[in-house]
Tab-separated table of C-alpha atoms in Angstrom:
chain	number	residue	atom	x	y	z
A	1	LYS	CA	-23.778	-14.866	13.443
A	2	GLN	CA	-22.543	-11.314	12.945
A	3	GLU	CA	-24.300	-9.593	10.032
A	4	VAL	CA	-22.798	-6.519	8.676
A	5	THR	CA	-24.568	-4.214	6.029
A	6	GLN	CA	-23.421	-1.238	4.258
A	7	ILE	CA	-25.707	1.397	2.713
A	8	PRO	CA	-25.654	2.580	0.212
A	9	ALA	CA	-24.089	0.105	-2.273
A	10	ALA	CA	-23.048	2.734	-4.585
A	11	LEU	CA	-22.799	6.225	-4.412
A	12	SER	CA	-21.708	8.747	-7.177
A	13	VAL	CA	-20.592	12.304	-6.152
A	14	PRO	CA	-19.022	15.494	-7.735
A	15	GLU	CA	-15.387	16.126	-6.480
A	16	GLY	CA	-15.357	18.618	-3.356
A	17	GLU	CA	-18.612	17.161	-1.645
A	18	ASN	CA	-18.576	15.950	2.018
A	19	LEU	CA	-20.054	12.156	2.085
A	20	VAL	CA	-21.011	9.840	4.536
A	21	LEU	CA	-21.009	5.996	4.156
A	22	ASN	CA	-22.875	3.933	6.693
A	23	CYS	CA	-22.438	0.341	8.155
A	24	SER	CA	-24.677	-1.341	10.728
A	25	PHE	CA	-24.026	-4.710	12.421
A	26	THR	CA	-26.411	-6.874	14.120
A	27	ASP	CA	-24.345	-7.992	17.386
A	28	SER	CA	-23.052	-5.035	19.526
A	29	ALA	CA	-20.492	-7.257	20.988
A	30	ILE	CA	-17.688	-6.515	18.425
A	31	TYR	CA	-14.212	-6.056	19.665
A	32	ASN	CA	-13.262	-3.273	16.968
A	33	LEU	CA	-14.531	-2.084	13.666
A	34	GLN	CA	-11.987	-1.497	10.649
A	35	TRP	CA	-12.728	0.505	7.715
A	36	PHE	CA	-10.708	-0.644	4.321
A	37	ARG	CA	-10.484	0.613	0.929
A	38	GLN	CA	-10.386	-1.700	-1.938
A	39	ASP	CA	-9.273	-0.799	-5.345
A	40	PRO	CA	-10.696	-2.852	-8.418
A	41	GLY	CA	-9.038	-6.226	-8.511
A	42	LYS	CA	-6.873	-5.125	-5.504
A	43	GLY	CA	-6.187	-5.919	-1.667
A	44	LEU	CA	-7.597	-4.409	1.156
A	45	THR	CA	-6.096	-1.128	2.769
A	46	SER	CA	-6.650	-0.499	6.351
A	47	LEU	CA	-8.156	3.402	6.733
A	48	LEU	CA	-9.259	3.514	10.277
A	49	LEU	CA	-9.681	1.286	13.336
A	50	ILE	CA	-12.085	1.972	16.004
A	51	GLN	CA	-11.534	0.133	19.349
A	52	SER	CA	-14.952	-0.836	20.908
A	53	SER	CA	-14.143	1.514	23.651
A	54	GLN	CA	-13.802	4.457	21.311
A	55	ARG	CA	-16.024	6.779	19.651
A	56	GLU	CA	-14.533	7.744	16.769
A	57	GLN	CA	-11.159	8.029	14.890
A	58	THR	CA	-9.618	10.441	12.328
A	59	SER	CA	-7.147	10.207	9.706
A	60	GLY	CA	-6.586	13.373	7.120
A	61	ARG	CA	-9.980	13.870	5.518
A	62	LEU	CA	-11.505	10.691	6.838
A	63	ASN	CA	-13.409	10.417	10.190
A	64	ALA	CA	-15.115	7.078	11.493
A	65	SER	CA	-17.449	6.784	14.279
A	66	LEU	CA	-18.541	4.066	16.138
A	67	ASP	CA	-22.032	3.675	17.994
A	68	LYS	CA	-22.099	0.198	19.563
A	69	SER	CA	-25.392	0.682	21.229
A	70	SER	CA	-27.220	1.094	17.964
A	71	GLY	CA	-24.880	-1.113	15.872
A	72	ARG	CA	-23.618	1.494	13.487
A	73	SER	CA	-20.543	2.984	12.339
A	74	THR	CA	-20.143	5.914	9.950
A	75	LEU	CA	-17.227	6.796	7.689
A	76	TYR	CA	-17.069	10.415	6.693
A	77	ILE	CA	-14.838	11.685	3.695
A	78	ALA	CA	-14.519	15.339	3.436
A	79	ALA	CA	-13.785	17.068	0.212
A	80	SER	CA	-13.737	14.249	-1.954
A	81	GLN	CA	-11.501	13.653	-4.689
A	82	PRO	CA	-11.481	11.680	-7.852
A	83	GLY	CA	-8.579	9.469	-6.403
A	84	ASP	CA	-11.110	8.559	-3.617
A	85	SER	CA	-13.077	6.378	-5.788
A	86	ALA	CA	-13.032	2.923	-4.540
A	87	THR	CA	-14.957	0.370	-2.772
A	88	TYR	CA	-15.234	1.065	1.025
A	89	LEU	CA	-15.822	-1.749	3.358
A	90	CYS	CA	-16.282	-2.206	6.905
A	91	ALA	CA	-15.648	-5.006	9.248
A	92	GLY	CA	-16.469	-5.958	12.828
A	93	LEU	CA	-13.849	-8.027	14.729
A	94	ASP	CA	-15.776	-11.079	16.480
A	95	PRO	CA	-14.552	-10.977	19.943
A	96	HIS	CA	-14.818	-14.827	20.380
A	97	TRP	CA	-13.182	-15.725	16.799
A	98	TYR	CA	-10.915	-12.714	16.468
A	99	ALA	CA	-12.368	-13.023	12.799
A	100	LEU	CA	-13.549	-10.052	10.593
A	101	ASN	CA	-16.914	-10.058	9.543
A	102	PHE	CA	-17.221	-7.798	6.468
A	103	GLY	CA	-20.141	-5.851	4.700
A	104	LYS	CA	-20.402	-6.079	0.883
A	105	GLY	CA	-19.038	-2.416	0.411
A	106	THR	CA	-20.117	0.907	-1.023
A	107	SER	CA	-18.792	1.614	-4.136
A	108	LEU	CA	-17.873	5.278	-4.464
A	109	LEU	CA	-17.438	7.263	-7.519
A	110	VAL	CA	-16.293	10.671	-7.318
A	111	THR	CA	-16.349	12.582	-10.253
A	112	PRO	CA	-14.260	15.324	-11.656
B	1	GLU	CA	6.735	0.212	5.461
B	2	PRO	CA	6.267	-3.536	6.340
B	3	GLU	CA	3.565	-5.279	4.192
B	4	VAL	CA	2.077	-8.583	3.580
B	5	THR	CA	3.061	-10.270	0.362
B	6	GLN	CA	1.222	-12.712	-1.888
B	7	THR	CA	2.280	-14.931	-4.403
B	8	PRO	CA	1.266	-15.617	-7.286
B	9	SER	CA	-1.145	-12.791	-7.858
B	10	HIS	CA	-2.884	-14.729	-10.237
B	11	GLN	CA	-3.308	-18.588	-10.510
B	12	VAL	CA	-5.168	-20.493	-13.333
B	13	THR	CA	-5.558	-24.249	-12.599
B	14	GLN	CA	-8.047	-27.051	-13.782
B	15	MET	CA	-10.537	-28.533	-11.511
B	16	GLY	CA	-9.415	-31.353	-9.330
B	17	GLN	CA	-5.877	-30.158	-9.294
B	18	GLU	CA	-4.175	-29.331	-5.889
B	19	VAL	CA	-2.945	-25.227	-5.530
B	20	ILE	CA	-0.669	-23.535	-3.178
B	21	LEU	CA	-1.287	-20.359	-2.244
B	22	ARG	CA	1.798	-18.502	-0.701
B	23	CYS	CA	1.852	-15.434	1.913
B	24	VAL	CA	4.788	-13.575	3.557
B	25	PRO	CA	3.155	-11.877	6.731
B	26	ILE	CA	4.761	-8.848	8.494
B	27	SER	CA	7.864	-10.269	9.978
B	28	ASN	CA	7.236	-9.476	13.774
B	29	HIS	CA	3.371	-10.529	13.338
B	30	LEU	CA	2.189	-13.562	15.398
B	31	TYR	CA	-1.263	-14.259	14.052
B	32	PHE	CA	-2.338	-14.978	10.440
B	33	TYR	CA	-5.514	-15.407	8.634
B	34	TRP	CA	-6.806	-16.384	5.263
B	35	TYR	CA	-9.883	-14.844	3.797
B	36	ARG	CA	-11.471	-15.301	0.386
B	37	GLN	CA	-13.892	-13.187	-1.911
B	38	ILE	CA	-15.891	-14.425	-4.369
B	39	LEU	CA	-16.612	-12.128	-7.070
B	40	GLY	CA	-19.248	-9.829	-6.096
B	41	GLN	CA	-19.526	-10.953	-2.866
B	42	LYS	CA	-18.490	-10.273	0.802
B	43	VAL	CA	-14.855	-10.843	2.088
B	44	GLU	CA	-15.312	-14.390	4.306
B	45	PHE	CA	-13.068	-15.599	6.937
B	46	LEU	CA	-11.619	-19.033	6.145
B	47	VAL	CA	-9.032	-19.631	9.026
B	48	SER	CA	-6.915	-18.290	11.765
B	49	PHE	CA	-3.343	-19.675	12.709
B	50	TYR	CA	-1.221	-19.119	15.858
B	51	ASN	CA	1.591	-20.690	17.564
B	52	ASN	CA	1.906	-23.039	14.464
B	53	GLU	CA	-1.671	-24.455	14.693
B	54	ILE	CA	-5.063	-23.543	13.816
B	55	SER	CA	-6.871	-21.157	15.999
B	56	GLU	CA	-10.338	-21.029	14.697
B	57	LYS	CA	-11.896	-22.000	11.007
B	58	SER	CA	-14.937	-21.072	9.544
B	59	GLU	CA	-17.412	-23.948	7.849
B	60	ILE	CA	-16.012	-22.981	4.289
B	61	PHE	CA	-12.610	-24.455	5.740
B	62	ASP	CA	-13.281	-28.024	4.988
B	63	ASP	CA	-10.929	-30.916	4.412
B	64	GLN	CA	-9.845	-29.996	1.194
B	65	PHE	CA	-8.139	-26.948	2.741
B	66	SER	CA	-4.970	-26.954	4.882
B	67	VAL	CA	-2.649	-24.139	6.134
B	68	GLU	CA	1.010	-24.347	7.055
B	69	ARG	CA	3.805	-22.287	8.273
B	70	PRO	CA	6.815	-24.099	6.761
B	71	ASP	CA	9.338	-21.785	8.044
B	72	GLY	CA	9.839	-18.488	9.898
B	73	SER	CA	8.305	-16.461	7.048
B	74	ASN	CA	6.008	-18.193	4.727
B	75	PHE	CA	2.458	-19.084	5.674
B	76	THR	CA	0.624	-21.154	2.829
B	77	LEU	CA	-3.016	-22.384	2.009
B	78	LYS	CA	-3.349	-25.681	0.132
B	79	ILE	CA	-6.613	-26.633	-1.557
B	80	ARG	CA	-6.283	-30.218	-2.296
B	81	SER	CA	-8.586	-30.843	-5.107
B	82	THR	CA	-9.962	-27.554	-6.488
B	83	LYS	CA	-13.575	-27.208	-7.524
B	84	LEU	CA	-15.230	-24.401	-9.747
B	85	GLU	CA	-16.658	-22.606	-6.763
B	86	ASP	CA	-13.313	-22.422	-5.209
B	87	SER	CA	-12.512	-19.524	-7.629
B	88	ALA	CA	-12.076	-16.525	-5.859
B	89	MET	CA	-9.654	-13.631	-4.434
B	90	TYR	CA	-7.772	-15.090	-1.478
B	91	PHE	CA	-6.510	-12.822	1.040
B	92	CYS	CA	-3.789	-13.279	3.583
B	93	ALA	CA	-3.811	-11.212	6.810
B	94	SER	CA	-1.599	-10.867	9.879
B	95	ARG	CA	-1.373	-8.917	13.112
B	96	ASP	CA	0.989	-8.451	15.674
B	97	GLY	CA	-0.595	-9.700	18.813
B	98	LEU	CA	1.101	-7.075	21.031
B	99	SER	CA	-0.354	-3.883	20.416
B	100	GLY	CA	-3.775	-4.644	21.777
B	101	THR	CA	-5.809	-3.333	18.810
B	102	HIS	CA	-6.167	-6.482	16.854
B	103	GLU	CA	-5.543	-4.682	13.502
B	104	GLN	CA	-5.327	-7.150	10.829
B	105	PHE	CA	-2.885	-5.849	7.645
B	106	PHE	CA	-4.161	-7.680	4.459
B	107	GLY	CA	-1.870	-8.576	1.501
B	108	PRO	CA	-2.708	-7.694	-2.202
B	109	GLY	CA	-4.568	-11.097	-2.621
B	110	THR	CA	-4.068	-14.217	-5.081
B	111	ARG	CA	-6.899	-14.351	-7.740
B	112	LEU	CA	-7.537	-18.178	-8.280
B	113	THR	CA	-9.422	-19.031	-11.047
B	114	VAL	CA	-10.475	-23.048	-11.533
B	115	LEU	CA	-11.417	-23.994	-15.023
């Protein structure tokens, strides 16, 4: 079964810093990889989706990369803001079940 | 922008009672999902649903669980006899099945508390 791991579990940075969140997965046979944002007690907001044939996707200050051969994805956040404080989840889509396998998330705190 | 909605936002029930969690997927979407997140743990897949039948289900989705699309807009998850360990956030998701991206869109969740 696909295992998804996110490092670090928690991160605190001062406002304005660029940062990288890491996601690794055990089975390179993922269909796609999605990054989500989750605010405390709230739902999941899709940030970026990378197809298995793609290497990266960008949306505003966010850039996500995917390296299937090494089983890794990164989410790069440029010029972080306090409003970026949330938990960031990565999830790989199983190509057989078409169900998402989630990591536990990285809890990000951006301090003013 | 179209979004997935879920009701209620919070449900409190007694152990052994039946609960029905409701979802309205995005209107032109064809595939529907339920996931759950126990406090402090990963989001876990429960079941997928397409063309009025279950496509896939995890080992969590035992005989106590059922899903239904009773009309053209609602998608429900029923837990027949709730247990304490069913306390979790339950998320509904949907995707269109046409774009080829398989991107899933999630609702805000229903927090289920079993006492």
